[in-house]
PDB file of C-alpha atoms in Angstrom:
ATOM      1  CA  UNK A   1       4.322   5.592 -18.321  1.00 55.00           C
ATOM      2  CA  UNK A   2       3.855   9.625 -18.408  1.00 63.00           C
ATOM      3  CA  UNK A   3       6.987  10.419 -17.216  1.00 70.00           C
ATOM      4  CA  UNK A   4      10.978   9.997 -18.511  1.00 78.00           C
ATOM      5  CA  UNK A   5      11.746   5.939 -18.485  1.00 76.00           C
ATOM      6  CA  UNK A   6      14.691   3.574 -19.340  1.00 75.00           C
ATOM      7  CA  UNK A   7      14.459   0.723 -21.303  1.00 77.00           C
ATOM      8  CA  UNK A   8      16.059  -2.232 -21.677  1.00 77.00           C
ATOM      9  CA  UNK A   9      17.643  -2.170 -25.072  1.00 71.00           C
ATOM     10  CA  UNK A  10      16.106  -5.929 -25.568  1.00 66.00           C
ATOM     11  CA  UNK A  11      12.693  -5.178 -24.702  1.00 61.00           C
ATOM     12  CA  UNK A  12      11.862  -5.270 -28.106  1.00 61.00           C
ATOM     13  CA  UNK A  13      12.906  -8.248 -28.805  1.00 60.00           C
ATOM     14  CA  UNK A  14      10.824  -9.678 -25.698  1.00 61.00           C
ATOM     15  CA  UNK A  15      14.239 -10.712 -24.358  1.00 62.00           C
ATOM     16  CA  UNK A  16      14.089  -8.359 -21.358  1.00 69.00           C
ATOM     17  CA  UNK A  17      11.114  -6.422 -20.236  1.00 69.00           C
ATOM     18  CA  UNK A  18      13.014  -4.210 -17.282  1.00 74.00           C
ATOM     19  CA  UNK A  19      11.951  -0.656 -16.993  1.00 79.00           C
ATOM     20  CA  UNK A  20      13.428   2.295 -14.933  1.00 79.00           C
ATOM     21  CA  UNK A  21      12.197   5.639 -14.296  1.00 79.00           C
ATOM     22  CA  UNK A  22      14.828   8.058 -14.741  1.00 83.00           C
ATOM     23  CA  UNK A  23      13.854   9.341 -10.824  1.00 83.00           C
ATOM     24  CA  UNK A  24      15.163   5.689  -9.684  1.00 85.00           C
ATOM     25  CA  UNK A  25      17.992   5.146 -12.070  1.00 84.00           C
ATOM     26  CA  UNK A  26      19.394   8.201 -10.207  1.00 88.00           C
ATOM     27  CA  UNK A  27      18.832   7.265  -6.657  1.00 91.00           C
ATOM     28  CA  UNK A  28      21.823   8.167  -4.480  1.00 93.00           C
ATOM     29  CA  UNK A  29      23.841   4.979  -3.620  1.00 94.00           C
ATOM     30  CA  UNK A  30      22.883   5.916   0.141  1.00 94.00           C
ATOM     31  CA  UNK A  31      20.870   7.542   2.906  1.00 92.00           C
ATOM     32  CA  UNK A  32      22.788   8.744   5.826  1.00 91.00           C
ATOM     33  CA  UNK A  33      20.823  10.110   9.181  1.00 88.00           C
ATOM     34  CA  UNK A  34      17.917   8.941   8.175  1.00 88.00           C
ATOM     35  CA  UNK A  35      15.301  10.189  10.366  1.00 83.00           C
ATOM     36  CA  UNK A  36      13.737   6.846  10.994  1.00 81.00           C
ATOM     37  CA  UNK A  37      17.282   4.868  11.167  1.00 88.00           C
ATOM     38  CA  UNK A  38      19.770   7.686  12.031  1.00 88.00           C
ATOM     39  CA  UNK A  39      22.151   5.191  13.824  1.00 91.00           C
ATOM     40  CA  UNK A  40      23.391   3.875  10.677  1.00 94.00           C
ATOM     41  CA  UNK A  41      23.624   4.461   6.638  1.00 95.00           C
ATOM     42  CA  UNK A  42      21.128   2.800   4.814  1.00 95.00           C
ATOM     43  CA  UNK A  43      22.463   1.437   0.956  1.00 95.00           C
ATOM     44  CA  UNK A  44      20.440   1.126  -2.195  1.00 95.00           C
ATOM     45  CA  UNK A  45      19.688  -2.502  -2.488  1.00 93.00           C
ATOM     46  CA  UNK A  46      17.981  -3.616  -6.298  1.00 90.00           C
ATOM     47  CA  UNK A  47      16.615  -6.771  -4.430  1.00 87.00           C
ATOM     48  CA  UNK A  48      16.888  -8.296  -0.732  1.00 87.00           C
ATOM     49  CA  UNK A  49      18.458 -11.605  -1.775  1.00 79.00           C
ATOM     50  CA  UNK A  50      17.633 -13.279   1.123  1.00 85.00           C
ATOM     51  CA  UNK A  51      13.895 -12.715   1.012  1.00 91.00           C
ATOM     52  CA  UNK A  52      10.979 -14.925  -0.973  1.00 92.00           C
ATOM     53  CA  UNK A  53      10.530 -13.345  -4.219  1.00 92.00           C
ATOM     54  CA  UNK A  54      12.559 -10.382  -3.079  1.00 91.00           C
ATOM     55  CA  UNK A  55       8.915  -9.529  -1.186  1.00 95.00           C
ATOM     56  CA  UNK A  56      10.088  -6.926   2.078  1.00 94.00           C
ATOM     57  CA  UNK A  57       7.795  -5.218   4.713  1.00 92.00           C
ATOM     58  CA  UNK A  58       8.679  -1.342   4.711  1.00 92.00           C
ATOM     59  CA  UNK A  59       9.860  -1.052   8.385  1.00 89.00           C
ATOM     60  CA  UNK A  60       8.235   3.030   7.632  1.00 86.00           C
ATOM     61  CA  UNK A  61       4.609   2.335   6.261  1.00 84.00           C
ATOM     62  CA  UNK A  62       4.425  -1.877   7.100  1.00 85.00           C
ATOM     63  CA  UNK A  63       3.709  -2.193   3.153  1.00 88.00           C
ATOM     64  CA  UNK A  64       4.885  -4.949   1.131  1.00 92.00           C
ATOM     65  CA  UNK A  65       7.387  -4.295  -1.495  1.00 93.00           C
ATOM     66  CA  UNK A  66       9.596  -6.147  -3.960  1.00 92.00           C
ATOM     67  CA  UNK A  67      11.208  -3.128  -5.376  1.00 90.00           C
ATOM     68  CA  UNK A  68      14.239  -1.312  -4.804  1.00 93.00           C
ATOM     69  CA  UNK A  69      14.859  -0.529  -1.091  1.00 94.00           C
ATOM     70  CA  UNK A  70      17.291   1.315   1.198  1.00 96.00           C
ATOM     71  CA  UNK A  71      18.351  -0.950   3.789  1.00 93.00           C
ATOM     72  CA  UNK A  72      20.541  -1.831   6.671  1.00 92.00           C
ATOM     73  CA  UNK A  73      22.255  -4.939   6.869  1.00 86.00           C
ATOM     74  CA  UNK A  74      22.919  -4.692  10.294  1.00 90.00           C
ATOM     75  CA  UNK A  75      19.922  -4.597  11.807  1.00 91.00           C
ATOM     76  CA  UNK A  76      18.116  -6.212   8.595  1.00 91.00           C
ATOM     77  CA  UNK A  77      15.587  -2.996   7.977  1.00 92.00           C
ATOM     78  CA  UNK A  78      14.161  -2.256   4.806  1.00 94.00           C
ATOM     79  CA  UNK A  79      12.923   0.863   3.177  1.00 93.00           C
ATOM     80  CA  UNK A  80      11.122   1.142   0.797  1.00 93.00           C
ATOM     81  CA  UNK A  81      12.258   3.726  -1.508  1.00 91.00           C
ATOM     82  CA  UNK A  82       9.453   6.391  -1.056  1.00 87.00           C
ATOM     83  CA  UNK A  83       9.507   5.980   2.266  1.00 89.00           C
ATOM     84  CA  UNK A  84      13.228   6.359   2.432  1.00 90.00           C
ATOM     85  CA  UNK A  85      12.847  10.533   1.164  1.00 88.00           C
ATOM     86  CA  UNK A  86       9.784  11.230   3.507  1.00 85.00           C
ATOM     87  CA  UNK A  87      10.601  14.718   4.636  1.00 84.00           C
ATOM     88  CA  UNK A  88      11.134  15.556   8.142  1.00 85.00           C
ATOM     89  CA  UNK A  89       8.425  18.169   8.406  1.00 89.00           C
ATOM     90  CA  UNK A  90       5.217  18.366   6.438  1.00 89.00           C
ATOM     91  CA  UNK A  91       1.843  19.776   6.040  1.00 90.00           C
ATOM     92  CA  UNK A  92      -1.404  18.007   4.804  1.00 92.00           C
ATOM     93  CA  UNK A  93      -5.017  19.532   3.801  1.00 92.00           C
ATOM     94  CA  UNK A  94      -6.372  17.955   6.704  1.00 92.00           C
ATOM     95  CA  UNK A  95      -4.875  19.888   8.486  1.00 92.00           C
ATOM     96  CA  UNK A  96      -3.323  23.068   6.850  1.00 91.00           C
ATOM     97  CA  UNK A  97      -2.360  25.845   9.518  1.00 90.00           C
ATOM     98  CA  UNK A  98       0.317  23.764  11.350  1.00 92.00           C
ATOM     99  CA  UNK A  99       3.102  22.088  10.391  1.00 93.00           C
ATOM    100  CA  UNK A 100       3.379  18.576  11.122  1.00 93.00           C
ATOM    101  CA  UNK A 101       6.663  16.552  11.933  1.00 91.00           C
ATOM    102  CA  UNK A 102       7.216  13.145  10.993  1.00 88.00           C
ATOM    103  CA  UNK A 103       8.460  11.708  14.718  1.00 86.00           C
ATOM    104  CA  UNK A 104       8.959   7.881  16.190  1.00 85.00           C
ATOM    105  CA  UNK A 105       6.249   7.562  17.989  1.00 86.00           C
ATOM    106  CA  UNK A 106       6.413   6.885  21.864  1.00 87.00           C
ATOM    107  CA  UNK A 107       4.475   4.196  24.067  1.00 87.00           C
ATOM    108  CA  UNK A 108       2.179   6.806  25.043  1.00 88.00           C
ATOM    109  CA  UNK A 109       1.566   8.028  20.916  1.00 88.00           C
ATOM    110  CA  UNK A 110       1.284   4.765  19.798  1.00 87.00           C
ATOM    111  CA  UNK A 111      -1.905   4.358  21.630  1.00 89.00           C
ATOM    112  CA  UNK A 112      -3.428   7.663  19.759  1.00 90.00           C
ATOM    113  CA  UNK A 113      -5.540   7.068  16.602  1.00 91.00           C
ATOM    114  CA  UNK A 114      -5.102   8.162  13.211  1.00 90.00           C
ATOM    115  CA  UNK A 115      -7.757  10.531  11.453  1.00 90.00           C
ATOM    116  CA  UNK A 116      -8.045   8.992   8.369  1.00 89.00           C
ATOM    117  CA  UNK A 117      -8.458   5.460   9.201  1.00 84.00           C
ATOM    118  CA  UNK A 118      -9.000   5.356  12.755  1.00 85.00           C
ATOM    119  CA  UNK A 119      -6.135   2.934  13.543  1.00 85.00           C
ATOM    120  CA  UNK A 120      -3.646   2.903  16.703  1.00 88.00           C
ATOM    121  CA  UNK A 121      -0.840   4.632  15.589  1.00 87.00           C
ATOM    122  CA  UNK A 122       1.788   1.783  16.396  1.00 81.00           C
ATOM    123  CA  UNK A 123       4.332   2.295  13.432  1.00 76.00           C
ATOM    124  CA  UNK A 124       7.686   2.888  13.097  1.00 76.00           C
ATOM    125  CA  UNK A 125       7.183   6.567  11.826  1.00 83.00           C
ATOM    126  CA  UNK A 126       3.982   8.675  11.789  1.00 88.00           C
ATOM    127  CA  UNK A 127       3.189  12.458  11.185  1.00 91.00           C
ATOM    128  CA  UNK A 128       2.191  14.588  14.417  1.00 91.00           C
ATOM    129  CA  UNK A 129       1.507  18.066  15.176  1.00 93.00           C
ATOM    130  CA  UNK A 130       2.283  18.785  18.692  1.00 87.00           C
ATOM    131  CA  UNK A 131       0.362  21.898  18.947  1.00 89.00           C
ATOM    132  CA  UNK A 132      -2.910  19.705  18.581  1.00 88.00           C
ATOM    133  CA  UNK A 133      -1.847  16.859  19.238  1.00 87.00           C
ATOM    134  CA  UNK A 134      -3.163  15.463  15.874  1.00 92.00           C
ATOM    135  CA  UNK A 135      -1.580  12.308  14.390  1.00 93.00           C
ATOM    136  CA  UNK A 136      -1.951  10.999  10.686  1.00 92.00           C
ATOM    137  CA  UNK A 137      -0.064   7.057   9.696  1.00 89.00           C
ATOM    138  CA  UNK A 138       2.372   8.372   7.226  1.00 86.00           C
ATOM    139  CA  UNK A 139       0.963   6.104   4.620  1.00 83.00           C
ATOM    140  CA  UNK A 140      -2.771   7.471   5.474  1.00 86.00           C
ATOM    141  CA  UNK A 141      -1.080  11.170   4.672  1.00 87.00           C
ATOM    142  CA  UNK A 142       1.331  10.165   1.749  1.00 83.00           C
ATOM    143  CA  UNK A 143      -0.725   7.219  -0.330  1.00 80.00           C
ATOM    144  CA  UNK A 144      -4.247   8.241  -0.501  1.00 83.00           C
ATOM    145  CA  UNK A 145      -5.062  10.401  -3.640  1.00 84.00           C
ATOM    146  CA  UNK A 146      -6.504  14.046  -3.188  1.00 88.00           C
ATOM    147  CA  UNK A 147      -8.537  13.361  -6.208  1.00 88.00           C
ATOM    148  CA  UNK A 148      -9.596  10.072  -8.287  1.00 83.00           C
ATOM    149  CA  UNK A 149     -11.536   9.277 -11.392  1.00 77.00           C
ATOM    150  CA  UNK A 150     -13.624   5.919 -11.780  1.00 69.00           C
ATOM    151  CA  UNK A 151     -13.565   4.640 -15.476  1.00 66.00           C
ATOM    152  CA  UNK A 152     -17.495   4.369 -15.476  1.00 64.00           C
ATOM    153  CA  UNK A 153     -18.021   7.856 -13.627  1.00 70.00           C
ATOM    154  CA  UNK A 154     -17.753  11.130 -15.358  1.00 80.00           C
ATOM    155  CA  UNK A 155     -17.239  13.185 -11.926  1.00 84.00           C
ATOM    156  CA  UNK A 156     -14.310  12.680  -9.931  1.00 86.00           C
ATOM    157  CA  UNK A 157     -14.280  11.641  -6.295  1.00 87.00           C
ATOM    158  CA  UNK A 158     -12.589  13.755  -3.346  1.00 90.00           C
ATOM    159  CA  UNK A 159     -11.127  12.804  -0.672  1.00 92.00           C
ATOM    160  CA  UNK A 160     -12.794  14.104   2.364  1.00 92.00           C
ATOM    161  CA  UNK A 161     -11.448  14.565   5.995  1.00 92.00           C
ATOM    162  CA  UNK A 162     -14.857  15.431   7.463  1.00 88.00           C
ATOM    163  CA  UNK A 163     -19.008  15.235   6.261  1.00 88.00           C
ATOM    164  CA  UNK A 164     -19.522  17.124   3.189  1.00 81.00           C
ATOM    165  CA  UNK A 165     -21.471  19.648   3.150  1.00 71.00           C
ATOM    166  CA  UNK A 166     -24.549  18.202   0.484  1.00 63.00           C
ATOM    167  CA  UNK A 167     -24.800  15.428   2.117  1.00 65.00           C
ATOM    168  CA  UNK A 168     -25.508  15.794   6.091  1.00 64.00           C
ATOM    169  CA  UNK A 169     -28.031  12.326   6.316  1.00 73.00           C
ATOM    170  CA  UNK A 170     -26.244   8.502   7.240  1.00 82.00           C
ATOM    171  CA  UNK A 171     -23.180   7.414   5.009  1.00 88.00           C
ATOM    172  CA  UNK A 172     -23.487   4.283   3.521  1.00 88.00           C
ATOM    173  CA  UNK A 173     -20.166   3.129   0.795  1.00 86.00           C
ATOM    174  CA  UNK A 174     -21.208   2.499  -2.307  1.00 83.00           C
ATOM    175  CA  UNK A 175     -19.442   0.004  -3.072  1.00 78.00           C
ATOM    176  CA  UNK A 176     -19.776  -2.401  -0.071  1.00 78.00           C
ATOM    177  CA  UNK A 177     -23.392  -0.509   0.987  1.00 83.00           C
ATOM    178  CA  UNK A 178     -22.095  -0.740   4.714  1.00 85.00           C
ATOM    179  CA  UNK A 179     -23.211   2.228   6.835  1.00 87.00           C
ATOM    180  CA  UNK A 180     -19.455   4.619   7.833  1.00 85.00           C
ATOM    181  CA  UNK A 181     -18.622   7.447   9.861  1.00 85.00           C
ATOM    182  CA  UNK A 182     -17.929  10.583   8.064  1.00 87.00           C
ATOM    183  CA  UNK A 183     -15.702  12.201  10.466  1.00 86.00           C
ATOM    184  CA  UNK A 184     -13.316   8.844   9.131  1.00 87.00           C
ATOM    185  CA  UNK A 185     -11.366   9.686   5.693  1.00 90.00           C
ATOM    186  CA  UNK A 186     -13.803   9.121   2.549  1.00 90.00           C
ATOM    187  CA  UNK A 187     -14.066   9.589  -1.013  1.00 89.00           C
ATOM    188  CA  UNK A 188     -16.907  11.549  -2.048  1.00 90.00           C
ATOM    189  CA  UNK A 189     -19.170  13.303  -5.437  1.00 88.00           C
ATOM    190  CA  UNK A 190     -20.599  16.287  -4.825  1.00 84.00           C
ATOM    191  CA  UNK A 191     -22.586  16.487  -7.956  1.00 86.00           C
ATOM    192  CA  UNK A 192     -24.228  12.760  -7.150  1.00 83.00           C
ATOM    193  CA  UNK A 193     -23.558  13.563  -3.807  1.00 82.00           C
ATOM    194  CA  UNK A 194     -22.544   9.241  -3.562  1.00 85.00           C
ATOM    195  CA  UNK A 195     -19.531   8.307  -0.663  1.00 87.00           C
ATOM    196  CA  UNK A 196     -17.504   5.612  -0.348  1.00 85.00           C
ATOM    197  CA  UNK A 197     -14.860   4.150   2.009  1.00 84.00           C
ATOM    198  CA  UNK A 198     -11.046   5.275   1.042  1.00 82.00           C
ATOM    199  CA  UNK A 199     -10.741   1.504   1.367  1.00 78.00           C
ATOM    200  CA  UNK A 200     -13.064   0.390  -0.572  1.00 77.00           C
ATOM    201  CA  UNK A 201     -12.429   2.486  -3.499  1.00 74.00           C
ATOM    202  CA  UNK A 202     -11.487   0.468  -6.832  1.00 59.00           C
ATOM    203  CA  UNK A 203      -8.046   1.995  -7.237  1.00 49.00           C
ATOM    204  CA  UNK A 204      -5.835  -0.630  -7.644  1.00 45.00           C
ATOM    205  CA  UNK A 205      -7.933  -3.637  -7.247  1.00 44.00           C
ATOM    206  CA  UNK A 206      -8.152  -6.163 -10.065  1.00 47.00           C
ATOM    207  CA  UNK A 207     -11.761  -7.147  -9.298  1.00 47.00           C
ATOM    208  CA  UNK A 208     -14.417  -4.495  -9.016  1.00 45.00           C
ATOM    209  CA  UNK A 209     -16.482  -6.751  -6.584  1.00 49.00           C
ATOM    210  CA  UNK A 210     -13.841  -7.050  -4.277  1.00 52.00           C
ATOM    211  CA  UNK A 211     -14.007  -3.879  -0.996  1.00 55.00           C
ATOM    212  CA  UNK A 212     -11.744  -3.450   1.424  1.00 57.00           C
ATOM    213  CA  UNK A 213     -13.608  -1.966   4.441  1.00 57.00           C
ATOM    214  CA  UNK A 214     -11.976  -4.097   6.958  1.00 60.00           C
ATOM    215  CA  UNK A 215      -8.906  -3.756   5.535  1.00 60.00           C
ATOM    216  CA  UNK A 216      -6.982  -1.316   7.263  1.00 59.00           C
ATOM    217  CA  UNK A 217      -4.114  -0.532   4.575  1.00 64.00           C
ATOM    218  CA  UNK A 218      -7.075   0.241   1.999  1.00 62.00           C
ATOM    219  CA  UNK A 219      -6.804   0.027  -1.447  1.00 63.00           C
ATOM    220  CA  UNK A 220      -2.954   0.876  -1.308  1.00 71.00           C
ATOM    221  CA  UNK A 221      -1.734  -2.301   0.345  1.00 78.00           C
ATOM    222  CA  UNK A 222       0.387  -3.580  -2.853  1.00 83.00           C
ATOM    223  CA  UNK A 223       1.127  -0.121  -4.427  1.00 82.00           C
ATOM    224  CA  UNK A 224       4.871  -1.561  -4.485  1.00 88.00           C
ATOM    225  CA  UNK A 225       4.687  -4.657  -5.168  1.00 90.00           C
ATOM    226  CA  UNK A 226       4.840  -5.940  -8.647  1.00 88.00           C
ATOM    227  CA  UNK A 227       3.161  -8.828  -9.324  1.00 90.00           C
ATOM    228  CA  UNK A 228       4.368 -11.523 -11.924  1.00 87.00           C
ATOM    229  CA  UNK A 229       7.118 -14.138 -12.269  1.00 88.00           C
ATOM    230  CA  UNK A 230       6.193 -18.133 -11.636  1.00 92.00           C
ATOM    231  CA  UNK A 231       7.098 -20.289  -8.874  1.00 93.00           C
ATOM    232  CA  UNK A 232       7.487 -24.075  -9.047  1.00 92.00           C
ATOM    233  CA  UNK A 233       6.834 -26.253  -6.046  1.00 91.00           C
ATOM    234  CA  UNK A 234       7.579 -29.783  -4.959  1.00 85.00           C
ATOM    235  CA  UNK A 235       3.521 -30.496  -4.332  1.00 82.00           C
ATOM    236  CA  UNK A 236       1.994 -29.488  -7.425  1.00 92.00           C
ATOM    237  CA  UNK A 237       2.865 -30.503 -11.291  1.00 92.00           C
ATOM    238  CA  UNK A 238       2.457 -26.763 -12.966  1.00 94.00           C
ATOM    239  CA  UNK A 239       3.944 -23.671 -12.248  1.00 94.00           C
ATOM    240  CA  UNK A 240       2.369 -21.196 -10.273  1.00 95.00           C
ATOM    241  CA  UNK A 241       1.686 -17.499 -11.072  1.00 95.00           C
ATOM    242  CA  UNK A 242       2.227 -14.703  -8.188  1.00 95.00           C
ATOM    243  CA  UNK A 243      -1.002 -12.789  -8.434  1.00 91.00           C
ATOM    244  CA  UNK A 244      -3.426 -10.816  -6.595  1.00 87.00           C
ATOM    245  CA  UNK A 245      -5.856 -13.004  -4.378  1.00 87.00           C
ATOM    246  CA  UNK A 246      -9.636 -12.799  -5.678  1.00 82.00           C
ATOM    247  CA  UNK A 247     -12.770 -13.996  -3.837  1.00 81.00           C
ATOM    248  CA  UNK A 248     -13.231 -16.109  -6.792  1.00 86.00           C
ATOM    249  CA  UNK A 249     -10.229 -17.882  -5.734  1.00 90.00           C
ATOM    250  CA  UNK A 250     -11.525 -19.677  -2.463  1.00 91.00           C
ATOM    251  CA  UNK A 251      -9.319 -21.049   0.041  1.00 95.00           C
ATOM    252  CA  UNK A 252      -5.544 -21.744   0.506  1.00 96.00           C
ATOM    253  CA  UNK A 253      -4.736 -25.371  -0.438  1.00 95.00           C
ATOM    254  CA  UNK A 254      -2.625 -25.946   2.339  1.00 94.00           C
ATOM    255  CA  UNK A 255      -3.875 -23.688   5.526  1.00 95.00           C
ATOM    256  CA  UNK A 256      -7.580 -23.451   4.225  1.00 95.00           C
ATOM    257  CA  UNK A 257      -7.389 -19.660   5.160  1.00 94.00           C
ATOM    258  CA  UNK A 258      -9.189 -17.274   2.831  1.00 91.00           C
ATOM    259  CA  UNK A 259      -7.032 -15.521  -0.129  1.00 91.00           C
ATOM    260  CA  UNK A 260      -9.256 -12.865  -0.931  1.00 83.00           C
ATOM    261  CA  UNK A 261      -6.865  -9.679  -0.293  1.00 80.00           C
ATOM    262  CA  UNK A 262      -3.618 -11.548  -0.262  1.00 88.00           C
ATOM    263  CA  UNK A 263      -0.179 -12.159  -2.325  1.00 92.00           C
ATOM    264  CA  UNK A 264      -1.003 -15.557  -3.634  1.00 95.00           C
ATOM    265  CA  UNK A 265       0.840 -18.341  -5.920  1.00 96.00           C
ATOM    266  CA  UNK A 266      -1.770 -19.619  -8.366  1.00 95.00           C
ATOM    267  CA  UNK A 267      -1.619 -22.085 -10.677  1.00 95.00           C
ATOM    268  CA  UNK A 268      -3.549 -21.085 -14.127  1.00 91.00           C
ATOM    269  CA  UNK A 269      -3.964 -24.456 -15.182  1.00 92.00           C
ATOM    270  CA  UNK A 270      -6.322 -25.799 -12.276  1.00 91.00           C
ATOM    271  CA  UNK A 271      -7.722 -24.820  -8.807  1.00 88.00           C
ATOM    272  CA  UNK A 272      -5.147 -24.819  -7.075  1.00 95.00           C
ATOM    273  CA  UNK A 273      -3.829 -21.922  -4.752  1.00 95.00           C
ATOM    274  CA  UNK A 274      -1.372 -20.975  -1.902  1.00 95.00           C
ATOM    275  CA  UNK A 275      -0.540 -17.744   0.457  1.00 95.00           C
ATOM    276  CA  UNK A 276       2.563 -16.156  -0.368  1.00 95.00           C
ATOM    277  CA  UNK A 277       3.910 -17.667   3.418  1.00 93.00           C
ATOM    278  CA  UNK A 278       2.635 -21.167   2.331  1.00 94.00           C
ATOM    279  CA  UNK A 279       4.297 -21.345  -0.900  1.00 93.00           C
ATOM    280  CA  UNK A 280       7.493 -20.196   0.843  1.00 91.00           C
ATOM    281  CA  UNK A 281       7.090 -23.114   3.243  1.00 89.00           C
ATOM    282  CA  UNK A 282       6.432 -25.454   0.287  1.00 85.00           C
ATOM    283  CA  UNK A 283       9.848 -24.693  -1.708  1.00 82.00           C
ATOM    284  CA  UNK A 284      12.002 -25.339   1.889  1.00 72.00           C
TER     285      UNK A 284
END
């Protein structure tokens, strides 16, 4: 970590490996009027007991999370906990002489299409500006890095909102080497003047061959979620591992469905592999 942490006082030991960053050891106890919820207080929760794994969907950016969240018993909504401080105004590069305001977006906004990724904007919370009627997915504005550095690259890659200016021919990813449209959020070198899809680039992934072009949360999609911990199930003799699904892991043993891009339980001891719903269904 590069910024102020907690420790557990047994982590040496190997007894206890929990960590805290002094930001969320100091988390107020509760949001009140929050601009997504305002009809009731939502209270710091360490984990949702009565989900698998203590995994939650952010009712703010859809994400997964198994973190601390803000949530509301009530009406069982969860927050995740960067979603839960999202200002009520903001402004973004891509769009720099307005101000944009984070709003709940109507039947006839939900139909109107992001600028980064292109997708309907049917979410809980999005940023608008009404004077241009230009809409951004909170996540799109909030998650994807102005700025990124590959390990085997020694130029760093932009994010672009729009062509660049070296580079006026077709746009074909680098990664995947399917053709894009520019005027769709990229990553991009100047100097090698190479682009790539903001989903495909290998930010967070554990496998380098894996892209995420059809993917429409991008390379973000388990930012908050923590993977680790073992599951046992009633089907299988070993434990199973909660990991990141691979294409080198195949198929689901029980639906047959792919688990390339998915929370997975997988045993490290043989083939064998479940989605993150299946295992739940296999341990009730």
């Amino acid at each position: 970590m590069t910024v102020p942490f907690y420790v557990c006082c047994q982590y040496d030991d190997k007894q206890c490996c929990f960590v805290l960053h002094e930001w969320c050891a100091k988390l107020p106890a509760e949001v009140q009027e929050y601009v997504g919820h305002p009809e009731h207080t939502l209270f710091l929760l360490t984990k949702i007991p009565s989900k698998f794994f203590g995994v939650f969907e952010c009712a703010v950016c859809e994400l997964p999370s198994n973190g601390f969240a803000y949530g509301c018993t009530i009406c069982d909504l969860y927050v995740d906990i960067n979603c839960a401080f999202i200002p009520k105004e903001m402004t973004h590069d891509a769009h720099p002489n307005h101000l944009m305001s984070i709003v709940k977006p109507s039947a006839k906004q939900s139909k109107e299409i992001c600028k980064a990724c292109k997708y309907s904007m049917r979410r809980n919370l999005v940023s608008h500006c009404p004077s241009c009627n230009f809409y951004i997915h909170v996540e799109c504005a909030l998650l994807l890095p102005r700025v990124i550095k590959h390990k085997f690259d020694k130029h760093p890659l932009n994010l672009r909102y729009e062509p660049a200016e070296n580079h006026t021919s077709k746009y074909f990813c680098e990664i995947c080497e399917d053709e894009f449209t520019p005027w769709e959020w990229f990553y991009h070198c100047t100097t090698c003047a190479q682009s790539m899809h903001a989903a495909c680039v290998p930010l967070i992934l554990q496998c380098e061959q894996n892209t995420y072009a059809k993917n429409e949360k991008c390379v973000y999609e388990f930012l908050n979620v923590k993977f680790g911990g073992r599951l046992e199930i009633k089907d299988h003799p070993h434990r199973l591992a909660f990991v990141q699904g691979l294409e080198s892991d195949g198929r689901c043993n029980k639906c047959r469905r792919r688990l390339q891009y998915k929370m997975i339980f997988k045993c490290l001891e043989c083939e064998f592999a479940l989605h993150f719903k299946c295992a739940y269904s296999s341990v009730n």
